[in-house]
C-alpha cells in the first residue's frame, strides 16, 4: 500500500474513529482509496498484458527459427550420393557378369550385394531420422501455434483478469517446445551422410582397380596369343 490515497484513507479512518474526522471526510478518503486500488489493478493488468505480448513475440521468433531447420538439403545429398553409388554398382555388376571377366570375379567377392545392402540399410536409417525429425518439428509447431492462439484470445478478452493472465503465463509450455530433440536428429542425419560418401569413394576406387585388372588381363591374353602364334621364317 504505497499510494498516498490509500495511506490517507487509513489515517482518516483512524481519525474518524477518534472523532477527529467527519463522515464526509471518511467517505471521500475511502472513495479515493478505491480509485487508487482500481488504478493499481489496471496498471498491473496492463503490465501483465505486456508480458503476454512479449511471450507471443518470443514464441513467434522460436517458430520462425524452427521453420528454418530442415533436412531438405541433407536429404538431397543422401539421395544424390545413393544414386551415385547405385550407378557405380550397376557398372561393376555388368563388368563382373561379363563371362570374359570370370577369372577376376572372385577377387571382388560380394562387393555388389554387400554394398547394396549397406546402402539400403543406411537409407532406411536416414529415413527413420527424417521421420522423427518431422514428427518432433510438427509437434513443437503445433504447441507453439496453440499457445499463441490461447494467449492472443486471453488478452483480447474484455473481462480478462490479472489472475487469469498469471495462470496462463505460469504454464510449462516453454518446456514443451525444447528443440534439443530436433537438433539431435539434425546431427544424426549429418553423421549418417558421411558413410554414404565414404562408400561412394570406396566403390569408385574398387571400380578403378577392377578396370585396371581387366586391362592387365587383356594385355596378358594378347601377349599369350602372340607368343602362341607360329613363327614364320622366310626361305
PDB file of N, CA, C and O in Angstrom, residues 135-165:
ATOM      1  N   UNK A 135       8.214 -35.440 -37.163  1.00  0.00           N
ATOM      2  CA  UNK A 135       7.211 -35.594 -36.110  1.00  0.00           C
ATOM      3  C   UNK A 135       7.447 -34.614 -34.969  1.00  0.00           C
ATOM      4  O   UNK A 135       6.507 -33.980 -34.473  1.00  0.00           O
ATOM      5  N   UNK A 136       8.706 -34.479 -34.555  1.00  0.00           N
ATOM      6  CA  UNK A 136       9.020 -33.574 -33.451  1.00  0.00           C
ATOM      7  C   UNK A 136       8.821 -32.120 -33.871  1.00  0.00           C
ATOM      8  O   UNK A 136       8.322 -31.305 -33.089  1.00  0.00           O
ATOM      9  N   UNK A 137       9.199 -31.807 -35.087  1.00  0.00           N
ATOM     10  CA  UNK A 137       9.014 -30.444 -35.584  1.00  0.00           C
ATOM     11  C   UNK A 137       7.529 -30.090 -35.659  1.00  0.00           C
ATOM     12  O   UNK A 137       7.114 -28.999 -35.253  1.00  0.00           O
ATOM     13  N   UNK A 138       6.725 -31.016 -36.155  1.00  0.00           N
ATOM     14  CA  UNK A 138       5.279 -30.788 -36.235  1.00  0.00           C
ATOM     15  C   UNK A 138       4.679 -30.646 -34.841  1.00  0.00           C
ATOM     16  O   UNK A 138       3.769 -29.824 -34.626  1.00  0.00           O
ATOM     17  N   UNK A 139       5.174 -31.459 -33.899  1.00  0.00           N
ATOM     18  CA  UNK A 139       4.645 -31.386 -32.536  1.00  0.00           C
ATOM     19  C   UNK A 139       4.914 -30.014 -31.921  1.00  0.00           C
ATOM     20  O   UNK A 139       4.009 -29.375 -31.370  1.00  0.00           O
ATOM     21  N   UNK A 140       6.150 -29.563 -32.027  1.00  0.00           N
ATOM     22  CA  UNK A 140       6.517 -28.278 -31.431  1.00  0.00           C
ATOM     23  C   UNK A 140       5.780 -27.135 -32.118  1.00  0.00           C
ATOM     24  O   UNK A 140       5.300 -26.209 -31.466  1.00  0.00           O
ATOM     25  N   UNK A 141       5.691 -27.208 -33.451  1.00  0.00           N
ATOM     26  CA  UNK A 141       4.970 -26.171 -34.195  1.00  0.00           C
ATOM     27  C   UNK A 141       3.519 -26.096 -33.741  1.00  0.00           C
ATOM     28  O   UNK A 141       2.953 -25.005 -33.585  1.00  0.00           O
ATOM     29  N   UNK A 142       2.910 -27.259 -33.513  1.00  0.00           N
ATOM     30  CA  UNK A 142       1.528 -27.299 -33.039  1.00  0.00           C
ATOM     31  C   UNK A 142       1.376 -26.704 -31.654  1.00  0.00           C
ATOM     32  O   UNK A 142       0.427 -25.951 -31.380  1.00  0.00           O
ATOM     33  N   UNK A 143       2.316 -27.030 -30.762  1.00  0.00           N
ATOM     34  CA  UNK A 143       2.273 -26.490 -29.400  1.00  0.00           C
ATOM     35  C   UNK A 143       2.407 -24.969 -29.432  1.00  0.00           C
ATOM     36  O   UNK A 143       1.668 -24.247 -28.737  1.00  0.00           O
ATOM     37  N   UNK A 144       3.335 -24.477 -30.231  1.00  0.00           N
ATOM     38  CA  UNK A 144       3.545 -23.028 -30.328  1.00  0.00           C
ATOM     39  C   UNK A 144       2.306 -22.340 -30.876  1.00  0.00           C
ATOM     40  O   UNK A 144       1.849 -21.321 -30.342  1.00  0.00           O
ATOM     41  N   UNK A 145       1.761 -22.890 -31.952  1.00  0.00           N
ATOM     42  CA  UNK A 145       0.570 -22.292 -32.552  1.00  0.00           C
ATOM     43  C   UNK A 145      -0.600 -22.252 -31.586  1.00  0.00           C
ATOM     44  O   UNK A 145      -1.319 -21.243 -31.496  1.00  0.00           O
ATOM     45  N   UNK A 146      -0.791 -23.337 -30.854  1.00  0.00           N
ATOM     46  CA  UNK A 146      -1.882 -23.400 -29.879  1.00  0.00           C
ATOM     47  C   UNK A 146      -1.688 -22.384 -28.755  1.00  0.00           C
ATOM     48  O   UNK A 146      -2.645 -21.717 -28.334  1.00  0.00           O
ATOM     49  N   UNK A 147      -0.434 -22.268 -28.295  1.00  0.00           N
ATOM     50  CA  UNK A 147      -0.154 -21.338 -27.195  1.00  0.00           C
ATOM     51  C   UNK A 147      -0.330 -19.886 -27.632  1.00  0.00           C
ATOM     52  O   UNK A 147      -0.873 -19.068 -26.890  1.00  0.00           O
ATOM     53  N   UNK A 148       0.099 -19.563 -28.838  1.00  0.00           N
ATOM     54  CA  UNK A 148      -0.071 -18.194 -29.343  1.00  0.00           C
ATOM     55  C   UNK A 148      -1.551 -17.848 -29.438  1.00  0.00           C
ATOM     56  O   UNK A 148      -1.976 -16.752 -29.037  1.00  0.00           O
ATOM     57  N   UNK A 149      -2.348 -18.757 -29.971  1.00  0.00           N
ATOM     58  CA  UNK A 149      -3.793 -18.514 -30.097  1.00  0.00           C
ATOM     59  C   UNK A 149      -4.434 -18.321 -28.726  1.00  0.00           C
ATOM     60  O   UNK A 149      -5.268 -17.424 -28.534  1.00  0.00           O
ATOM     61  N   UNK A 150      -4.029 -19.162 -27.773  1.00  0.00           N
ATOM     62  CA  UNK A 150      -4.599 -19.074 -26.423  1.00  0.00           C
ATOM     63  C   UNK A 150      -4.267 -17.734 -25.777  1.00  0.00           C
ATOM     64  O   UNK A 150      -5.143 -17.074 -25.193  1.00  0.00           O
ATOM     65  N   UNK A 151      -3.017 -17.326 -25.875  1.00  0.00           N
ATOM     66  CA  UNK A 151      -2.599 -16.062 -25.259  1.00  0.00           C
ATOM     67  C   UNK A 151      -3.234 -14.860 -25.959  1.00  0.00           C
ATOM     68  O   UNK A 151      -3.614 -13.888 -25.303  1.00  0.00           O
ATOM     69  N   UNK A 152      -3.327 -14.940 -27.283  1.00  0.00           N
ATOM     70  CA  UNK A 152      -3.940 -13.842 -28.030  1.00  0.00           C
ATOM     71  C   UNK A 152      -5.408 -13.688 -27.645  1.00  0.00           C
ATOM     72  O   UNK A 152      -5.895 -12.569 -27.447  1.00  0.00           O
ATOM     73  N   UNK A 153      -6.108 -14.802 -27.552  1.00  0.00           N
ATOM     74  CA  UNK A 153      -7.525 -14.747 -27.149  1.00  0.00           C
ATOM     75  C   UNK A 153      -7.666 -14.205 -25.732  1.00  0.00           C
ATOM     76  O   UNK A 153      -8.622 -13.476 -25.428  1.00  0.00           O
ATOM     77  N   UNK A 154      -6.713 -14.543 -24.885  1.00  0.00           N
ATOM     78  CA  UNK A 154      -6.779 -14.120 -23.483  1.00  0.00           C
ATOM     79  C   UNK A 154      -6.668 -12.615 -23.347  1.00  0.00           C
ATOM     80  O   UNK A 154      -7.478 -11.983 -22.655  1.00  0.00           O
ATOM     81  N   UNK A 155      -5.681 -12.007 -23.996  1.00  0.00           N
ATOM     82  CA  UNK A 155      -5.501 -10.551 -23.832  1.00  0.00           C
ATOM     83  C   UNK A 155      -6.571  -9.758 -24.586  1.00  0.00           C
ATOM     84  O   UNK A 155      -6.768  -8.568 -24.323  1.00  0.00           O
ATOM     85  N   UNK A 156      -7.251 -10.416 -25.528  1.00  0.00           N
ATOM     86  CA  UNK A 156      -8.345  -9.745 -26.244  1.00  0.00           C
ATOM     87  C   UNK A 156      -9.678  -9.900 -25.530  1.00  0.00           C
ATOM     88  O   UNK A 156     -10.676  -9.274 -25.924  1.00  0.00           O
ATOM     89  N   UNK A 157      -9.703 -10.699 -24.491  1.00  0.00           N
ATOM     90  CA  UNK A 157     -10.938 -10.925 -23.730  1.00  0.00           C
ATOM     91  C   UNK A 157     -11.281  -9.668 -22.924  1.00  0.00           C
ATOM     92  O   UNK A 157     -10.448  -9.186 -22.146  1.00  0.00           O
ATOM     93  N   UNK A 158     -12.480  -9.125 -23.100  1.00  0.00           N
ATOM     94  CA  UNK A 158     -12.839  -7.856 -22.438  1.00  0.00           C
ATOM     95  C   UNK A 158     -12.742  -7.895 -20.911  1.00  0.00           C
ATOM     96  O   UNK A 158     -12.307  -6.925 -20.288  1.00  0.00           O
ATOM     97  N   UNK A 159     -13.136  -8.992 -20.307  1.00  0.00           N
ATOM     98  CA  UNK A 159     -13.184  -9.062 -18.845  1.00  0.00           C
ATOM     99  C   UNK A 159     -12.025  -9.886 -18.271  1.00  0.00           C
ATOM    100  O   UNK A 159     -12.146 -10.453 -17.184  1.00  0.00           O
ATOM    101  N   UNK A 160     -10.909  -9.935 -18.976  1.00  0.00           N
ATOM    102  CA  UNK A 160      -9.781 -10.719 -18.502  1.00  0.00           C
ATOM    103  C   UNK A 160      -9.257 -10.143 -17.190  1.00  0.00           C
ATOM    104  O   UNK A 160      -9.223  -8.934 -16.986  1.00  0.00           O
ATOM    105  N   UNK A 161      -8.858 -11.017 -16.300  1.00  0.00           N
ATOM    106  CA  UNK A 161      -8.327 -10.616 -15.003  1.00  0.00           C
ATOM    107  C   UNK A 161      -6.828 -10.900 -14.951  1.00  0.00           C
ATOM    108  O   UNK A 161      -6.314 -11.775 -15.644  1.00  0.00           O
ATOM    109  N   UNK A 162      -6.152 -10.141 -14.107  1.00  0.00           N
ATOM    110  CA  UNK A 162      -4.715 -10.322 -13.942  1.00  0.00           C
ATOM    111  C   UNK A 162      -4.390 -11.759 -13.525  1.00  0.00           C
ATOM    112  O   UNK A 162      -3.409 -12.352 -13.982  1.00  0.00           O
ATOM    113  N   UNK A 163      -5.215 -12.322 -12.679  1.00  0.00           N
ATOM    114  CA  UNK A 163      -5.002 -13.687 -12.208  1.00  0.00           C
ATOM    115  C   UNK A 163      -5.061 -14.678 -13.365  1.00  0.00           C
ATOM    116  O   UNK A 163      -4.283 -15.638 -13.416  1.00  0.00           O
ATOM    117  N   UNK A 164      -5.991 -14.438 -14.314  1.00  0.00           N
ATOM    118  CA  UNK A 164      -6.105 -15.324 -15.477  1.00  0.00           C
ATOM    119  C   UNK A 164      -4.810 -15.313 -16.287  1.00  0.00           C
ATOM    120  O   UNK A 164      -4.331 -16.366 -16.739  1.00  0.00           O
ATOM    121  N   UNK A 165      -4.259 -14.118 -16.442  1.00  0.00           N
ATOM    122  CA  UNK A 165      -3.021 -13.983 -17.220  1.00  0.00           C
ATOM    123  C   UNK A 165      -1.857 -14.652 -16.507  1.00  0.00           C
ATOM    124  O   UNK A 165      -1.044 -15.361 -17.121  1.00  0.00           O
TER     125      UNK A 165
END
